[in-house]
Every structure is written in structure tokens, then in C-alpha cells.
XYZ file of C-alpha atoms in Angstrom:
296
model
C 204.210 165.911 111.698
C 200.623 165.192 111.139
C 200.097 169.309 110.060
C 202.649 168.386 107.487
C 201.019 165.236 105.930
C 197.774 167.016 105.968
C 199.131 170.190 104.231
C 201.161 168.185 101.713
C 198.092 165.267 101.265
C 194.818 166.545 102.279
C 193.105 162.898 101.512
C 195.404 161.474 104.212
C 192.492 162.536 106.307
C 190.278 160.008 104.988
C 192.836 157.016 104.408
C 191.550 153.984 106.734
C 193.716 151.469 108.920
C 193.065 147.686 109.185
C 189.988 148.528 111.017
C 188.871 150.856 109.313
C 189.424 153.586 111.302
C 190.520 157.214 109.808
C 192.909 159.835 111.196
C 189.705 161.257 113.491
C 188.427 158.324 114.894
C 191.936 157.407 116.195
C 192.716 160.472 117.372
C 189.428 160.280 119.338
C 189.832 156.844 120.633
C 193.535 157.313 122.342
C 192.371 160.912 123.337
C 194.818 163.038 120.938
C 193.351 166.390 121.663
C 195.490 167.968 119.438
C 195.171 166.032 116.416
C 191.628 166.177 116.933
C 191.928 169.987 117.613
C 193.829 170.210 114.119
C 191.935 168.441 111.918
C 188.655 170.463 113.463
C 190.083 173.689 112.605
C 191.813 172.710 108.850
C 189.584 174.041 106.128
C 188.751 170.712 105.003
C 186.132 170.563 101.891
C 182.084 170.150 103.290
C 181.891 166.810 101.792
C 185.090 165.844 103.230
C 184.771 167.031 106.571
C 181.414 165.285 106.730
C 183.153 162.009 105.593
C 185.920 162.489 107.846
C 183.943 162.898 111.225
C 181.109 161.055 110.223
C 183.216 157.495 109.650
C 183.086 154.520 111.597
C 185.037 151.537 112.234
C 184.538 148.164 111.250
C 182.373 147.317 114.102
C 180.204 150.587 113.803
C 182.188 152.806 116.028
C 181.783 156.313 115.506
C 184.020 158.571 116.829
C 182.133 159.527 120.113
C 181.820 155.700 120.789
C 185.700 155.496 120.692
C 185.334 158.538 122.711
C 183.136 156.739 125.238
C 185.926 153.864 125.802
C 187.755 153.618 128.766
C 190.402 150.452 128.212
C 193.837 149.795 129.264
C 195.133 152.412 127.261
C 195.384 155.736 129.594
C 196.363 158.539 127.557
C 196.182 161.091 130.761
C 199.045 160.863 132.837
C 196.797 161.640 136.116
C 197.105 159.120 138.972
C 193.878 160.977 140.646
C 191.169 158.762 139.760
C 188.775 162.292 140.148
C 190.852 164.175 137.714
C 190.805 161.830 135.512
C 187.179 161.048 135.791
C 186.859 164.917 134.644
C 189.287 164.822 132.028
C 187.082 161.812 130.271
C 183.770 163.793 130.588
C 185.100 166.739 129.236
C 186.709 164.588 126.225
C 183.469 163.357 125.800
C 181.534 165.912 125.577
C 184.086 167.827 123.415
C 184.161 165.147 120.625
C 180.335 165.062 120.824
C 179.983 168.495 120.072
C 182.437 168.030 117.327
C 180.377 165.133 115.520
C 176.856 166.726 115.359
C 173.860 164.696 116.909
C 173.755 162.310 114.399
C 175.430 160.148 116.562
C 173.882 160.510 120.045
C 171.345 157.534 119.544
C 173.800 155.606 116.791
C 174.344 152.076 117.329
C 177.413 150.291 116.822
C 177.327 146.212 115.480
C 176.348 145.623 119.114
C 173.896 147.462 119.131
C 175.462 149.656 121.703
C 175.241 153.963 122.277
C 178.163 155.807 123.102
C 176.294 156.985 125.959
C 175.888 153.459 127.200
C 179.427 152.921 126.086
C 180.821 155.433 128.616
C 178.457 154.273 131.344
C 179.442 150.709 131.396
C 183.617 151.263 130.855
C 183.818 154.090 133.349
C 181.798 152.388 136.257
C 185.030 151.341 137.710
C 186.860 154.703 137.303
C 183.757 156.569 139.253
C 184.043 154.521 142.017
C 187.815 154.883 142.298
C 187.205 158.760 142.147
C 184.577 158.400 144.490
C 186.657 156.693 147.529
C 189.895 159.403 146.493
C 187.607 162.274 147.227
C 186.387 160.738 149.924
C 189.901 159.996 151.849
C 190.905 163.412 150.392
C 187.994 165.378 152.057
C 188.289 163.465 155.418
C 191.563 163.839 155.829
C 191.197 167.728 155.380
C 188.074 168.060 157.140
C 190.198 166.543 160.191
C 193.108 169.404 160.105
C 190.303 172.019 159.474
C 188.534 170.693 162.570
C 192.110 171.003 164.464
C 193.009 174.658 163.094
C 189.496 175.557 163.801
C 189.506 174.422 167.151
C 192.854 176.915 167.331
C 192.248 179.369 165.685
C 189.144 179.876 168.075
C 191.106 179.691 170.897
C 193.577 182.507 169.529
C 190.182 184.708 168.697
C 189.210 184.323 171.975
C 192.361 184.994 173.630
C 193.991 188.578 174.653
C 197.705 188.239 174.712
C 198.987 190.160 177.728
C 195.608 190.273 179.248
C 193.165 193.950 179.695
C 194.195 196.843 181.658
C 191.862 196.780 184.525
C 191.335 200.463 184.882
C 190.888 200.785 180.977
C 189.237 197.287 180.171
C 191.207 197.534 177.008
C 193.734 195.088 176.043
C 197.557 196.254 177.170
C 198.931 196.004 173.545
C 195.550 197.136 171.904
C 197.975 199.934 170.020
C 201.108 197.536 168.729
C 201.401 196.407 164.978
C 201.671 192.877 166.378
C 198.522 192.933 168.180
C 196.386 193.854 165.081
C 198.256 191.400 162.996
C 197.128 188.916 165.487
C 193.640 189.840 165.907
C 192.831 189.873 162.552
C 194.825 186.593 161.488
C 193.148 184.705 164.326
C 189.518 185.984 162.724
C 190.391 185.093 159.227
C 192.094 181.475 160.541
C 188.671 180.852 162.166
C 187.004 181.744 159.003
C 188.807 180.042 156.591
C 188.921 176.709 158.506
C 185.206 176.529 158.593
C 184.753 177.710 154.962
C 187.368 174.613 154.541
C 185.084 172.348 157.040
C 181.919 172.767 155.343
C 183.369 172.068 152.065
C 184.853 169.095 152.495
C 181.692 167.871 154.535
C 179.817 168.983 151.616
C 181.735 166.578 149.767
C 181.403 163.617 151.737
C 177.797 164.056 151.825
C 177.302 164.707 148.143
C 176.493 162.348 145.183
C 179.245 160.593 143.585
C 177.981 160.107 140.236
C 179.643 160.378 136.936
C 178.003 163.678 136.109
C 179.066 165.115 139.678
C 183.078 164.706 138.733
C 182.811 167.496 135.467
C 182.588 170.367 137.957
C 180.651 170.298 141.237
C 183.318 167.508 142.821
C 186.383 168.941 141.586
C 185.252 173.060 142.565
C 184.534 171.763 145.715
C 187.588 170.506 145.915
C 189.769 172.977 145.032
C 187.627 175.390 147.343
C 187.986 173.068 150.395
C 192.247 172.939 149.705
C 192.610 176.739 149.237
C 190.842 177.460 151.957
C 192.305 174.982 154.460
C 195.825 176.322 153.081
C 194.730 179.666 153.879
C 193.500 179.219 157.139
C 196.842 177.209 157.879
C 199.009 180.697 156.888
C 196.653 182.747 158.541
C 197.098 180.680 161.828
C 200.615 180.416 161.944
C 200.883 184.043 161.319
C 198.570 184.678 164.463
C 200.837 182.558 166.293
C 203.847 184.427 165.511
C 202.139 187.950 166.258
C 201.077 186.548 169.508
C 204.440 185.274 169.965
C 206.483 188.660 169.200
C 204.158 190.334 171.929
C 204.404 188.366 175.004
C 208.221 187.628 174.156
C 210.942 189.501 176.371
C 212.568 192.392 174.559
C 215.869 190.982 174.426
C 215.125 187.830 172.901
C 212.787 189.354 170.283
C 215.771 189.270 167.499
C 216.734 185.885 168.875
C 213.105 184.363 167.763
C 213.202 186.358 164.165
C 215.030 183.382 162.697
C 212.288 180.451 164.181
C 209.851 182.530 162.609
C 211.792 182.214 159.217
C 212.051 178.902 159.466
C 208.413 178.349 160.086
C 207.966 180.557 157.221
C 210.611 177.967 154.702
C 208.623 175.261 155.924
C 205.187 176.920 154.465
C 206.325 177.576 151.290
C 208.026 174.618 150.757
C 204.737 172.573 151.252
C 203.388 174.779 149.159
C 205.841 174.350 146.444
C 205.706 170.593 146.288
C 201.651 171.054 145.816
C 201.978 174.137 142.866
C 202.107 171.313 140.308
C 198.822 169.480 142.077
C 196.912 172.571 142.428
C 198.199 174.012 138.693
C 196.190 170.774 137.463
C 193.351 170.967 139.521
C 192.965 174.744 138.091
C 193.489 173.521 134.271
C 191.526 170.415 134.388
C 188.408 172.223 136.067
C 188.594 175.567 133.892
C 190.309 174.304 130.734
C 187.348 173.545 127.694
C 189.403 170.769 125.633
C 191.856 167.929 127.360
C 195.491 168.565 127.422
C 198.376 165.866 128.396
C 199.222 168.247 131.591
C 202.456 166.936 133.546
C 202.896 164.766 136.240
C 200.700 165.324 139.246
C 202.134 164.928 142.815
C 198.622 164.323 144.675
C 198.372 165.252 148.306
């Protein structure tokens, strides 16, 4: 609808509201990415465009200090304080780059920079990120310390025991073995790749410039790999399983393994949405609305 007005009445781009606020500096304050997107990339006249981002508001708000705002209004439907710390950076700095550095050190009637702006309104939000990640990374650093703690145990552990003429292990030459040799190394990997992360983490600065994109990679680092290490485990499990098993109840246990298997993916399922998120609001250069997160 707004493509239309703007085709059919290019000044519509400079018509003000009751605070004198154009079609831009709206768009920037409730975080309308793709308004803002569109009006950035219609081939507006020079003096226009330079009218049209360079307006303020009745109280000397320029677009990057309605940028800078955090109030009541929460145009991101993210309940993860983190994310949403990100996503208000990166619509930050994207409308800054958008209005030219004319603005950096403006002051508004209070005498006020955006900078200072953002500071002051998003003190609140930081710490709210801070404490998620927090409780996020501790509670994964405790089931990577558990897997760990098996998956060492598997890696140290011959099913079926050596040969004792040999010194080899008795099912060094089944499928099953390898499987479970090499699952049980990759577990133990994985689980302290996931460890270190998420005490890297907790140990880290939680300030607002931390939350664009050290925070959140670690993050997303620290939950792959701890998922990883989980699949890798239970597949050791099952290899070591299948070899110490009787023969006749091998085809009896095939459909506990499938079970275990259902049960994987459908954790894994319920978190695509979560982890699709993570992925866009670390990688992606402008905020989108993205759907409804299910956090962990």
C-alpha cells in the first residue's frame, strides 16, 4: 500500500503528521524495515531525498534518534531479550548508515545524541539479555559437562573386551564397532567444543556492543555443538549396544533404537524455528519481523 501512494504521489514522502514527523522518521521510530527499505531504494529527486531523511520532529528528533528509542512499543516479536538486543543494534546502525553523519553528534530540544539516546533506553534490555545468556549458557554448560563425562567413558571403553593372545579388541572388524569408536571420539569432542563455549560466555562482557555478534555466535556455536555431541553420543550408545546384545534379540532392540531416534528429531523439530532465528538475526544485514520464537 505505501509503494502505491508513493508511485501515485511522490510528495507523500514529505507530508508531516501532528508531530511533525514524515513517512521516514516513522518508519524508523516503530522499526518498519521495509518501509524504510522502500523509500531508500525509490529514485526519489536529490533535494527530496535529502529533505526526506534529513527531517526531524517537533522536538528535534532525527530519524536515528527515533531509531535510538526503545519504549513500550516492541515492533520485534522476540521474547529473547539477546535477540532482541541484536535486532536493535543492527536497526541502529542500519538507519545510521542510511542518514549520513550529519546526525551522529545532532542534538535534539534536549539536547540529547542518538547515541546517548540508545544508551540510556536500552540499559534495561542489556541487562535482561545479559541474565538470558547467562541461564542459557549454564544450563548447557551443565549437560555438556554430563555428555562429556560419557562420552569419555564410552572412548575409553572396549565393548566385549581385547583378545588376550591378540591384544586387539574382539569386534575390532564389525561395522558397529567403528561406528562406536568414532561416535564416542566425536561425542567427546563436541561436548567440550560446547563446554568451552558456553564458559566463554559466562565469563565474557555483557555490554551492549557484545550482543551484535560475539554473544549471539557464541551462542549458536555452544547449541550446535552440544546438539551434536548429544547425536553423536546416543549413536555410540546404540553401536555399543548392537555389539554386546545376544543375536536373537538384535531385531527385537531395532525398534528402541527407532524410538530413541523419534525422540531426537522431535526435539530438534520444536527448536528449527529457535535456531532458524538465531541464524537470520546474526547473519541477516537489515531487521526483519521473523516469526514466533520458541526459546529453549
Amino acid at each position: 500500500m505505501v509503494e502505491k501512494i508513493l508511485e501515485e504521489t511522490p510528495v507523500a514522502a514529505v507530508e508531516l503528521d501532528q508531530d511533525e514527523k514524515n513517512i521516514v522518521l516513522i518508519a524508523a521510530e516503530n522499526r518498519q524495515s521495509q518501509v524504510y527499505e522502500l523509500i531508500m531504494k525509490r529514485k526519489l529527486m536529490h533535494l527530496m531525498q535529502e529533505i526526506v531523511f534529513g527531517a526531524v520532529d517537533k522536538d528535534g528528533n532525527s530519524a536515528l534518534h527515533l531509531a535510538a528509542m526503545l519504549g513500550s512499543n516492541r515492533p520485534w516479536p522476540i521474547p529473547v531479550a539477546a535477540l532482541q538486543m541484536q535486532w536493535e543494534i543492527k536497526w541502529y546502525k542500519y538507519v545510521k548508515k542510511s542518514t549520513g553523519s550529519k546526525f551522529f553528534m545532532h542534538h535534539n530540544a534536549k539536547g540529547e545524541t542518538a547515541r546517548e539516546i540508545f544508551t540510556n533506553t536500552h540499559e534495561p534490555l542489556v541487562k535482561n539479555a545479559g541474565k538470558w545468556i547467562n541461564d542459557t549458557s549454564q544450563a548447557g554448560s551443565v549437560v555438556a559437562v554430563f555428555i562429556a563425562t560419557v562420552a569419555f567413558a564410552s572412548a575409553t571403553t572396549v565393548p566385549g573386551g581385547v583378545d588376550q593372545n591378540s591384544g586387539f579388541p574382539i569386534f575390532e572388524g564389525k561395522r558397529a564397532f567403528q561406528v562406536f569408536a568414532l561416535s564416542s571420539l566425536i561425542a567427546l569432542f563436541f561436548s567440550i567444543t560446547s563446554l568451552i563455549t558456553f564458559l566463554s560466555i559466562l565469563t565474557s562482557h555483557h555490554q551492549e556492543p557484545h550482543f551484535k555478534r560475539i554473544l549471539p555466535m557464541k551462542l549458536i556455536l555452544g547449541l550446535t555443538t552440544l546438539f551434536l555431541s548429544i547425536v553423536a553420543n546416543l549413536a555410540s550408545f546404540c553401536a555399543g549396544n548392537f555389539l554386546i546384545i545376544e543375536q536373537k534379540l538384535k531385531y527385537a532392540i531395532y525398534p528402541i533404537y527407532a524410538a530413541i531416534g523419534l525422540l531426537v528429531s522431535f526435539f530438534a523439530l520444536a527448536q528449527i524455528p529457535f535456531y532458524i532465528d538465531l541464524l537470520k538475526a546474526n547473519f541477516g544485514m537489515v531487521p526483519q519481523r521473523p516469526q514466533k520464537l520458541h526459546p529453549l
